[in-house]
Short mmCIF file of the C-alpha atoms (twelve columns), coordinates in Angstrom:
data_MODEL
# 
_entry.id   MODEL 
# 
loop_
_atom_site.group_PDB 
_atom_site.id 
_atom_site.type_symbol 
_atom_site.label_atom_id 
_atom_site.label_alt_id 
_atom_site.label_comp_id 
_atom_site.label_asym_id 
_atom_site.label_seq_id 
_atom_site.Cartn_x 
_atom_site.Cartn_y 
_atom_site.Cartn_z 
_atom_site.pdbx_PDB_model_num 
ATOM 1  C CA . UNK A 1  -0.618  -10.317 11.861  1 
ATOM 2  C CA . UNK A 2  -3.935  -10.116 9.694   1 
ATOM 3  C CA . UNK A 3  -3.197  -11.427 6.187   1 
ATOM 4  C CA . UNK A 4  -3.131  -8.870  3.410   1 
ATOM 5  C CA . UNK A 5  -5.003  -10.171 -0.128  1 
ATOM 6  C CA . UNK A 6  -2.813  -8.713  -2.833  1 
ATOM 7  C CA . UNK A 7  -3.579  -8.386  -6.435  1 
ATOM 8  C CA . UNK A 8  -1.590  -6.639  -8.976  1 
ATOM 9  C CA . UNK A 9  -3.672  -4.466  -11.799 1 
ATOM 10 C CA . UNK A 10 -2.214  -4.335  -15.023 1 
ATOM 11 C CA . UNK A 11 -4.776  -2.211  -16.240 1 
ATOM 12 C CA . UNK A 12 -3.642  0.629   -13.668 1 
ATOM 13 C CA . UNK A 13 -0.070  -0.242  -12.689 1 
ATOM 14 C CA . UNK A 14 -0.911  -0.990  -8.942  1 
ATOM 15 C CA . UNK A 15 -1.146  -3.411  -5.812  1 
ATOM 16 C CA . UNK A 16 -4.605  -3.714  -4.769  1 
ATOM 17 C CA . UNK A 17 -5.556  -4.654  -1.485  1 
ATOM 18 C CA . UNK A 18 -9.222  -4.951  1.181   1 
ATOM 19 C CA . UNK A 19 -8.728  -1.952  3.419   1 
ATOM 20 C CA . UNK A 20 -11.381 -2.676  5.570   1 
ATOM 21 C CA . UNK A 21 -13.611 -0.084  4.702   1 
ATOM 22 C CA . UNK A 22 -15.649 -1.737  1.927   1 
ATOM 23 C CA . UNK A 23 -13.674 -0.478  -0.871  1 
ATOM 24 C CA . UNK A 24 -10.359 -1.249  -2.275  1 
ATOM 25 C CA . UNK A 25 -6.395  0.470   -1.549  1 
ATOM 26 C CA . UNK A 26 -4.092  0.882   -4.021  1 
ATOM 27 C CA . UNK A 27 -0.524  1.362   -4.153  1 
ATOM 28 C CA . UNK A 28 0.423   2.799   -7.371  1 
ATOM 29 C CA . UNK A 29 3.684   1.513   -8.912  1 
ATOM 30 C CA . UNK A 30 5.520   5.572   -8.585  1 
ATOM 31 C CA . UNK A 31 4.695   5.089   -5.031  1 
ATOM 32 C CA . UNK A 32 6.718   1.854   -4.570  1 
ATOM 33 C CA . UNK A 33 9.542   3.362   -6.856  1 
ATOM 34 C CA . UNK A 34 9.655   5.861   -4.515  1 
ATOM 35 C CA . UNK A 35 10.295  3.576   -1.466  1 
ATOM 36 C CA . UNK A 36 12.111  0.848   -3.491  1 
ATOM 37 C CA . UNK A 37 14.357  3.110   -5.339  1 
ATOM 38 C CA . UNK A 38 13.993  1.894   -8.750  1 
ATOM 39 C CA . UNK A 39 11.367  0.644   -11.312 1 
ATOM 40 C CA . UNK A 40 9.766   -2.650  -9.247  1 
ATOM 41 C CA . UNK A 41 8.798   -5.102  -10.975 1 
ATOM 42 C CA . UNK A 42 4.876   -6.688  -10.528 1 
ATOM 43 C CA . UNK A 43 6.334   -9.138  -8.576  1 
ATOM 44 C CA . UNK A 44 8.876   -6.903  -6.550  1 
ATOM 45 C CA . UNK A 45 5.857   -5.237  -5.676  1 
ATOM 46 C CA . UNK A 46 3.960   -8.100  -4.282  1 
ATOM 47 C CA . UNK A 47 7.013   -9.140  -2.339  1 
ATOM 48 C CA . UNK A 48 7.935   -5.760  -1.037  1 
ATOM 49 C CA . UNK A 49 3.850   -5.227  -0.420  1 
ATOM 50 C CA . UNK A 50 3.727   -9.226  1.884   1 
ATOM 51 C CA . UNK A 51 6.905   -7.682  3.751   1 
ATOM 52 C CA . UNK A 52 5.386   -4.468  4.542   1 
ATOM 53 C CA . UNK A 53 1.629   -5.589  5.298   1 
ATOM 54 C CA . UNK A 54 1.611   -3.904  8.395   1 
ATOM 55 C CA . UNK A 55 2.889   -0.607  7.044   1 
ATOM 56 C CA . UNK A 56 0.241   -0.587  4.203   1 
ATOM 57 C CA . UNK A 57 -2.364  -1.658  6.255   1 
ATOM 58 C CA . UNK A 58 -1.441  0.793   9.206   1 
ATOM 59 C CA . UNK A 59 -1.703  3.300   6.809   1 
ATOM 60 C CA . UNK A 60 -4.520  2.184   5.212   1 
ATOM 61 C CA . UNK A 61 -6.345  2.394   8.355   1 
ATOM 62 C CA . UNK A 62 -5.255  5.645   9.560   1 
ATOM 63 C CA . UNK A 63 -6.830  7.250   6.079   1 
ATOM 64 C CA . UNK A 64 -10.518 5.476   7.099   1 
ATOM 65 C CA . UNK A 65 -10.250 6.594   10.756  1 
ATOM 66 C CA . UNK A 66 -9.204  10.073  9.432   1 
ATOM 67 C CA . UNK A 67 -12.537 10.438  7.417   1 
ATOM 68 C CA . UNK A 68 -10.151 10.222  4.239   1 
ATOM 69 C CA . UNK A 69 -11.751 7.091   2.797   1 
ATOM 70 C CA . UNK A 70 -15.571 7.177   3.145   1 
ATOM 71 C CA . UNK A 71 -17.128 3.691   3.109   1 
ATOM 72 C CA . UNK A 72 -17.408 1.407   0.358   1 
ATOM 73 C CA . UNK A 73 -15.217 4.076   -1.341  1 
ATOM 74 C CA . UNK A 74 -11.769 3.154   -3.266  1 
ATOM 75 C CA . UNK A 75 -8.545  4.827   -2.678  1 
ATOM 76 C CA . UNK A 76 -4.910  4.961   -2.944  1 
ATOM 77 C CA . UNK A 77 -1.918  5.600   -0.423  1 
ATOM 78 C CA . UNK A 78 1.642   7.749   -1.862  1 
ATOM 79 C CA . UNK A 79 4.707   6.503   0.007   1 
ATOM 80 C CA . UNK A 80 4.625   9.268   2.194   1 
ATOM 81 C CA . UNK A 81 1.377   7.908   3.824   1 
ATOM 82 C CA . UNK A 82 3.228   4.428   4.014   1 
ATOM 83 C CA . UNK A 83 6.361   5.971   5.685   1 
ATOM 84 C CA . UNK A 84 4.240   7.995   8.369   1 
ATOM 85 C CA . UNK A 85 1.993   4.702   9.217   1 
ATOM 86 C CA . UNK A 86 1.894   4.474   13.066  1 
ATOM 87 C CA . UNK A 87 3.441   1.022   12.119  1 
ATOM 88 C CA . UNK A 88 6.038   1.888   10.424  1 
ATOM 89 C CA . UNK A 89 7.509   4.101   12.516  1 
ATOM 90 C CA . UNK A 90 7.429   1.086   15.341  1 
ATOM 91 C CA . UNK A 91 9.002   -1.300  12.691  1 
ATOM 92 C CA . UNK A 92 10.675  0.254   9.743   1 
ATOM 93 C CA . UNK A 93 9.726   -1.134  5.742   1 
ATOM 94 C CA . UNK A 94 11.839  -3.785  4.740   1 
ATOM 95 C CA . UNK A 95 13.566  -3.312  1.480   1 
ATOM 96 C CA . UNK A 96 14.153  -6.215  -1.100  1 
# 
């Protein structure tokens, strides 16, 4: 599995990860509430985020290859582009 450099932002309440396209993915904290089911933590987030690599990256991914994130461009995924990830449907996200 290809290793997934988190960061959390304080300064915009989000994980922060390389998507491959030469800009940056976030994963805004009302996005993880929405999987997680209650207010997460910075460091629920990281955990839950190293748990579910695939997922975000999968999704990540399938927003570049869709022409949805031009290169060298930032941009963020909502859970329901998480839950749809060709990956997670094969392997479904692991909870806390």
């Amino acid at each position: 599995m290809e290793e997934l450099h988190l960061t959390w932002r304080e300064d915009i309440d989000a994980l922060q990860f390389d998507a491959g396209n030469g800009g940056h993915c976030f994963v805004h904290r009302f996005a993880l509430r929405t999987l997680l089911g209650a207010r997460p933590s910075p460091d629920e987030c990281l955990a839950f985020a190293r748990r579910n690599a695939p997922a975000l990256l999968s999704a990540a991914r399938q927003r570049i290859e869709a022409g949805e994130a031009p290169p060298q461009r930032n941009f963020h995924l909502d859970s329901r582009q998480i839950r749809r990830s060709p990956e997670h449907r094969r392997t479904p996200i692991i909870m806390l």
